[in-house]
mmCIF file with all atom_site columns, C-alpha atoms in Angstrom:
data_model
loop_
_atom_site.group_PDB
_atom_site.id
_atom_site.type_symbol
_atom_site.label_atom_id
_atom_site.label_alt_id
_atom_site.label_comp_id
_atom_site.label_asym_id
_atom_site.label_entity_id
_atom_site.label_seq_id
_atom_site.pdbx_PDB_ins_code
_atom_site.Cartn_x
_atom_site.Cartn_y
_atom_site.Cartn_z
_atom_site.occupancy
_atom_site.B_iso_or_equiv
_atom_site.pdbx_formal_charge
_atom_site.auth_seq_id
_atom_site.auth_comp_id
_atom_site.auth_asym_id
_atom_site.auth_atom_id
_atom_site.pdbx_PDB_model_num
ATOM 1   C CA . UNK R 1 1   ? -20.951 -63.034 -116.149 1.00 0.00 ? 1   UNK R CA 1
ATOM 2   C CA . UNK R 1 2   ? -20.950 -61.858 -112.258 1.00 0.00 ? 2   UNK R CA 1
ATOM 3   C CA . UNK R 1 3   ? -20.296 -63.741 -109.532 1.00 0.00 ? 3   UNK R CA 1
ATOM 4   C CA . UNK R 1 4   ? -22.881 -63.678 -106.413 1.00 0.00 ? 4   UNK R CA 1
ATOM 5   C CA . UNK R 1 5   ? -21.704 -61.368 -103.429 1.00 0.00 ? 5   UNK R CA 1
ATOM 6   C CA . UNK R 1 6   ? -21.934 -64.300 -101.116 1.00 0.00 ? 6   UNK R CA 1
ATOM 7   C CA . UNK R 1 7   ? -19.526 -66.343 -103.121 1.00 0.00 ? 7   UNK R CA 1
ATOM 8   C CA . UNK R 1 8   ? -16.621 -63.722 -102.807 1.00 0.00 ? 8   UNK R CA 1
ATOM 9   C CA . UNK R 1 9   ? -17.580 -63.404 -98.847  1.00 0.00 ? 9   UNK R CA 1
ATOM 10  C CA . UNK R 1 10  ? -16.869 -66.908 -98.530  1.00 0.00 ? 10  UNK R CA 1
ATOM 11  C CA . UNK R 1 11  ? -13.939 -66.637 -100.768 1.00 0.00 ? 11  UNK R CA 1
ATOM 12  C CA . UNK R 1 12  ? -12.480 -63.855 -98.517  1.00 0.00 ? 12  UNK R CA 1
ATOM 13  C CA . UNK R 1 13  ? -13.419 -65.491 -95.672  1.00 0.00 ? 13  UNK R CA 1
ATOM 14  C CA . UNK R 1 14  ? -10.903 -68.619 -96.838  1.00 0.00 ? 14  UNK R CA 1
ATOM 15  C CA . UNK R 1 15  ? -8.718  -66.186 -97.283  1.00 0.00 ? 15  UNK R CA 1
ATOM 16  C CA . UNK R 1 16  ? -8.028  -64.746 -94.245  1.00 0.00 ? 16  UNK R CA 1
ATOM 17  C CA . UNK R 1 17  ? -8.157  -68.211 -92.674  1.00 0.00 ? 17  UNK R CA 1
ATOM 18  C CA . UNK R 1 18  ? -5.444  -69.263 -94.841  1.00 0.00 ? 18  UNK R CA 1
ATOM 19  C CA . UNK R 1 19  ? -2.975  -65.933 -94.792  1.00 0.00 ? 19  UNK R CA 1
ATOM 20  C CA . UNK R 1 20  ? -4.346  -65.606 -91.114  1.00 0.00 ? 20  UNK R CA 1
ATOM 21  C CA . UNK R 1 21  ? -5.272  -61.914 -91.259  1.00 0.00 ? 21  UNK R CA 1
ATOM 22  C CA . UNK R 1 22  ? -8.776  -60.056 -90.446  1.00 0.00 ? 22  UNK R CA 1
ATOM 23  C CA . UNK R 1 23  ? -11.796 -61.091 -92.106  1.00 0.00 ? 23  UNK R CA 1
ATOM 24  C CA . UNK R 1 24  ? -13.650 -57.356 -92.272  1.00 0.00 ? 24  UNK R CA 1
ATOM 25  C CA . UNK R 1 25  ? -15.812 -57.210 -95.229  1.00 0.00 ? 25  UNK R CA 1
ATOM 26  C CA . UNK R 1 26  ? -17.108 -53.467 -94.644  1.00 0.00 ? 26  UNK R CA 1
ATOM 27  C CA . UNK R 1 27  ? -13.510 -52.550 -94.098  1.00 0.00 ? 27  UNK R CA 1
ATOM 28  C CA . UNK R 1 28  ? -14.145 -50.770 -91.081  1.00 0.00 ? 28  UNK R CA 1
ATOM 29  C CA . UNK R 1 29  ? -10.978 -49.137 -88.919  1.00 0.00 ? 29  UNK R CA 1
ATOM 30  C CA . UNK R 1 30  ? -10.532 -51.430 -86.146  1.00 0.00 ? 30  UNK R CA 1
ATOM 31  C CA . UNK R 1 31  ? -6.602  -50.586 -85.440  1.00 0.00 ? 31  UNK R CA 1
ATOM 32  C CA . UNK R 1 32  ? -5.673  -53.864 -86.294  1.00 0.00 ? 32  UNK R CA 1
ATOM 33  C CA . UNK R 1 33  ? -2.465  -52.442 -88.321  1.00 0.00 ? 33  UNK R CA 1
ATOM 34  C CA . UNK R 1 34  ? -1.187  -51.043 -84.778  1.00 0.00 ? 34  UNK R CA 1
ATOM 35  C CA . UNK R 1 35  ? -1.908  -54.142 -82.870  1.00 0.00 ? 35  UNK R CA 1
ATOM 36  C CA . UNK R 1 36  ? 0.179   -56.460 -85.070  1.00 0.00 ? 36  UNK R CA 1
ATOM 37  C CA . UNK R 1 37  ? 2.920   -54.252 -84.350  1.00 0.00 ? 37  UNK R CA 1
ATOM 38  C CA . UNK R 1 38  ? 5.747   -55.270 -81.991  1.00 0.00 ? 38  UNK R CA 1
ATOM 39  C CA . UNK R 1 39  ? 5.507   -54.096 -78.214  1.00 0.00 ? 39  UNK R CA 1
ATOM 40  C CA . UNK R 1 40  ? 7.648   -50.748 -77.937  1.00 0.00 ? 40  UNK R CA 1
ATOM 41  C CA . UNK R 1 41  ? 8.085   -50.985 -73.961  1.00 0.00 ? 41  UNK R CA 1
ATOM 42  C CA . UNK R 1 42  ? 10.723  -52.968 -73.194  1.00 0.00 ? 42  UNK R CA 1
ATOM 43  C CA . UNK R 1 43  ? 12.967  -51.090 -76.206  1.00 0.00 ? 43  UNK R CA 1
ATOM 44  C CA . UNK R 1 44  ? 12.340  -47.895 -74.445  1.00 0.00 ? 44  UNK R CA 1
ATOM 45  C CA . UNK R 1 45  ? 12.311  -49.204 -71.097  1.00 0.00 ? 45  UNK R CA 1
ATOM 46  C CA . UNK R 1 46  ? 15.962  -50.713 -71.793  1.00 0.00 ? 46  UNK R CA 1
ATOM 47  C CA . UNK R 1 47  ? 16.977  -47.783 -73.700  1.00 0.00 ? 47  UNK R CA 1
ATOM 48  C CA . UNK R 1 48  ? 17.241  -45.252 -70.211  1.00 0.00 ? 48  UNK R CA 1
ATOM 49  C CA . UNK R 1 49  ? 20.166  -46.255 -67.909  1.00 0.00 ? 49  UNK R CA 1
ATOM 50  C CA . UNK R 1 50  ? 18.790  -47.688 -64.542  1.00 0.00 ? 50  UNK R CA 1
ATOM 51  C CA . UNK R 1 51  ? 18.589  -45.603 -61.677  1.00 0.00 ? 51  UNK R CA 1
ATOM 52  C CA . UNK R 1 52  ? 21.395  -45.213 -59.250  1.00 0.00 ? 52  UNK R CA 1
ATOM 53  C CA . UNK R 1 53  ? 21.639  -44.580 -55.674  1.00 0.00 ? 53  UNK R CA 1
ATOM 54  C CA . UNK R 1 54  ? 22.118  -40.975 -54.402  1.00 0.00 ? 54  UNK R CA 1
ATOM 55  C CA . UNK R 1 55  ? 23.530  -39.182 -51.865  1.00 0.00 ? 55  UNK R CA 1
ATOM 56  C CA . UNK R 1 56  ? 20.443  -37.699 -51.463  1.00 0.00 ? 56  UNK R CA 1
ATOM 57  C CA . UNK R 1 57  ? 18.865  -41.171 -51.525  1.00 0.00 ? 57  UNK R CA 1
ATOM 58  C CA . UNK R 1 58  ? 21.261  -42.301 -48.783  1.00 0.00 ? 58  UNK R CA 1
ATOM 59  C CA . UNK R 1 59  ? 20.494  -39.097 -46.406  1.00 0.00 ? 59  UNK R CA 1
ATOM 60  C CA . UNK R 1 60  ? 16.784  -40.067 -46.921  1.00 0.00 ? 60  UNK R CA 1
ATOM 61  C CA . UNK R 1 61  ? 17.311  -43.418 -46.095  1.00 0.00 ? 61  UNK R CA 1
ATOM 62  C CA . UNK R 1 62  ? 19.634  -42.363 -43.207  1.00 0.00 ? 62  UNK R CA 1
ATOM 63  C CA . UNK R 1 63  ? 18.675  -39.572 -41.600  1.00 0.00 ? 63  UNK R CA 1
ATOM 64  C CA . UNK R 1 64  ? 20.705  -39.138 -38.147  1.00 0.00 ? 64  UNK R CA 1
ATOM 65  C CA . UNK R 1 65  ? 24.032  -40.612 -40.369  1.00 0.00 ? 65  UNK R CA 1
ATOM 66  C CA . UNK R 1 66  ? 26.535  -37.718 -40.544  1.00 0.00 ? 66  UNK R CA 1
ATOM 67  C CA . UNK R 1 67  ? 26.881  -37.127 -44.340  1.00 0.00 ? 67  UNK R CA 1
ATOM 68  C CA . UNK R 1 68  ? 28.748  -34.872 -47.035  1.00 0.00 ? 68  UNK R CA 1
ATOM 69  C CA . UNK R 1 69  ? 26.737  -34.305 -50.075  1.00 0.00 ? 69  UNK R CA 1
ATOM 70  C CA . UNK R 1 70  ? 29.772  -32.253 -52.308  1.00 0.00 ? 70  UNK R CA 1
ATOM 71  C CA . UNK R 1 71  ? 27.414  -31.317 -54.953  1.00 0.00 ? 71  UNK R CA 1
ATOM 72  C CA . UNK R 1 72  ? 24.736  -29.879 -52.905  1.00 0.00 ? 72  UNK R CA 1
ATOM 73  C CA . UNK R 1 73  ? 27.010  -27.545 -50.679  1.00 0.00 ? 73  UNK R CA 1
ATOM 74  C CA . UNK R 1 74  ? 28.601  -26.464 -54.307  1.00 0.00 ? 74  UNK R CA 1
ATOM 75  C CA . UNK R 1 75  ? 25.514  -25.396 -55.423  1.00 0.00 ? 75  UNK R CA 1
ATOM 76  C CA . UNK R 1 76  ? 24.910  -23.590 -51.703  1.00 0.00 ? 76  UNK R CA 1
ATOM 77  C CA . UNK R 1 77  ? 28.372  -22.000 -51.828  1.00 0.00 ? 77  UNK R CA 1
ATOM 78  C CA . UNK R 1 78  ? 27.295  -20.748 -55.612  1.00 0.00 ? 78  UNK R CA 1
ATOM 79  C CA . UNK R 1 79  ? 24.068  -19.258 -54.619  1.00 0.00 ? 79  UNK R CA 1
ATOM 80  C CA . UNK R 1 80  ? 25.623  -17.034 -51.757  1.00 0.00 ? 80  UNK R CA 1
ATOM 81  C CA . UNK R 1 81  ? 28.357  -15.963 -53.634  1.00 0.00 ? 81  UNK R CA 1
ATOM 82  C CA . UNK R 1 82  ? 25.744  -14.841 -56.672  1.00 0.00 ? 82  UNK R CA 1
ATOM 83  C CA . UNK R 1 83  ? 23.558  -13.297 -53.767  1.00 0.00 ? 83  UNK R CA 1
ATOM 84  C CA . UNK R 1 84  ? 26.586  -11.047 -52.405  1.00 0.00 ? 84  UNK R CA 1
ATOM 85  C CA . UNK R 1 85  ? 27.588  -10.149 -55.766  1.00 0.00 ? 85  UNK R CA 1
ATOM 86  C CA . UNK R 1 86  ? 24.121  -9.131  -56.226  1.00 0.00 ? 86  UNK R CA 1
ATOM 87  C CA . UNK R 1 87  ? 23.310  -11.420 -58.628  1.00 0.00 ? 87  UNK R CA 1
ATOM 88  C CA . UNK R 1 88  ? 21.022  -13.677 -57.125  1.00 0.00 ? 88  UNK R CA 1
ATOM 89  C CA . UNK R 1 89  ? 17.349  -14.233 -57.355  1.00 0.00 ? 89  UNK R CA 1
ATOM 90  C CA . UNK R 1 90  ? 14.786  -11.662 -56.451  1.00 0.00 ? 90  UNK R CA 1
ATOM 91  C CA . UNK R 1 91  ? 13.055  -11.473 -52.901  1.00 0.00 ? 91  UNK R CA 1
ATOM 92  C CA . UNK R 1 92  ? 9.392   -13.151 -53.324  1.00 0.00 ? 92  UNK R CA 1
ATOM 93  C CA . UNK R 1 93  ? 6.216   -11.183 -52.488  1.00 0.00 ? 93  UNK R CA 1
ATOM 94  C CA . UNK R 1 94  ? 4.833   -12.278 -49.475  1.00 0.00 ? 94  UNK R CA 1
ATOM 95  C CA . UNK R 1 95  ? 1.444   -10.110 -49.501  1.00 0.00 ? 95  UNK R CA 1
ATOM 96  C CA . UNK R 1 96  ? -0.691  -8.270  -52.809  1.00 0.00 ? 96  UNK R CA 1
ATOM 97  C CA . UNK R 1 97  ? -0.117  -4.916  -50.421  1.00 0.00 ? 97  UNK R CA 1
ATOM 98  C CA . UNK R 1 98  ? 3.755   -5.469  -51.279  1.00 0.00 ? 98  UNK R CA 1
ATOM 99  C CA . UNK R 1 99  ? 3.077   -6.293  -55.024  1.00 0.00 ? 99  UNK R CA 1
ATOM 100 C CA . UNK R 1 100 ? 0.798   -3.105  -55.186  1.00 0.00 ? 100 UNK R CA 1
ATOM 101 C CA . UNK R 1 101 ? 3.841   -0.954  -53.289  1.00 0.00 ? 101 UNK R CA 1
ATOM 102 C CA . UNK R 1 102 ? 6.273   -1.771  -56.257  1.00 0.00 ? 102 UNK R CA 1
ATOM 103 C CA . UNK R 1 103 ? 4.060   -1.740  -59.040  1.00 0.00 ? 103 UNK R CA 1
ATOM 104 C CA . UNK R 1 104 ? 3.551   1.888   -58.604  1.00 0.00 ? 104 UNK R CA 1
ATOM 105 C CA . UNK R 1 105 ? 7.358   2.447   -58.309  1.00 0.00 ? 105 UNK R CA 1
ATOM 106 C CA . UNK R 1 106 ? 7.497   2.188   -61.937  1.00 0.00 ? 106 UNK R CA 1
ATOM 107 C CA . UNK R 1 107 ? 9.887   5.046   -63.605  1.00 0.00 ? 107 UNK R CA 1
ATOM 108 C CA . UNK R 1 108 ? 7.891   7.196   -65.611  1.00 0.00 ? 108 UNK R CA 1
ATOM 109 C CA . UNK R 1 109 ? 10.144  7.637   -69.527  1.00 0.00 ? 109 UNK R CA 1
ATOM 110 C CA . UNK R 1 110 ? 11.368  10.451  -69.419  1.00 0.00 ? 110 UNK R CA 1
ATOM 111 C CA . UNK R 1 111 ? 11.735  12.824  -72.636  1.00 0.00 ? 111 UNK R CA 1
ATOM 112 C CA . UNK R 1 112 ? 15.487  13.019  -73.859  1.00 0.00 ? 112 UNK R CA 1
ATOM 113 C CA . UNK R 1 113 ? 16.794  16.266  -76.189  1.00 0.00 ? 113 UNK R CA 1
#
């Protein structure tokens, strides 16, 4: 004994009413699984410290205040002491003639016994 399509529609449809979920009878994809699903924003929002203010912030802000940013002449100080040393980072090509004038500077190998 079968029971008529219609009567298990309206079944369903009673259903969902009752358990308050989706009525879809062709079961279609309609993302309703991720919509349920608790807002992630404010966990990851909270989750990153807030932003403090900067030295670099304050010079910005302030820019004919005399300051001392420690960190920044540190990293200055570093750089020329790599550069004298030799050590620091290459001159930048400022034309495709001065590219052209080192690539063929290339050492040819040469053939060892």
């Amino acid at each position: 004994m079968s029971v008529p399509k219609s009567r298990i529609l309206d079944l369903l449809k009673v259903q969902c009413r009752i358990f308050s979920t989706t009525f879809n009878p062709e079961r279609l994809r309609t993302g309703n699984k991720i919509l349920r699903q608790r807002l992630k924003g404010p966990a990851i929002a909270s989750y990153y410290p807030r932003k403090t203010v900067t030295m670099r912030d304050l010079m910005k802000a302030y820019p004919d205040l005399e300051t001392w940013d420690e960190e920044q002449e540190d990293r200055l100080e570093g750089i020329a002491l790599r550069k004298q040393r030799g050590k620091g980072a290459p001159k930048k090509k400022r034309s495709a003639e001065e590219s052209k004038k080192f690539a063929s500077r290339k050492k040819k190998p040469t053939m060892v016994l």
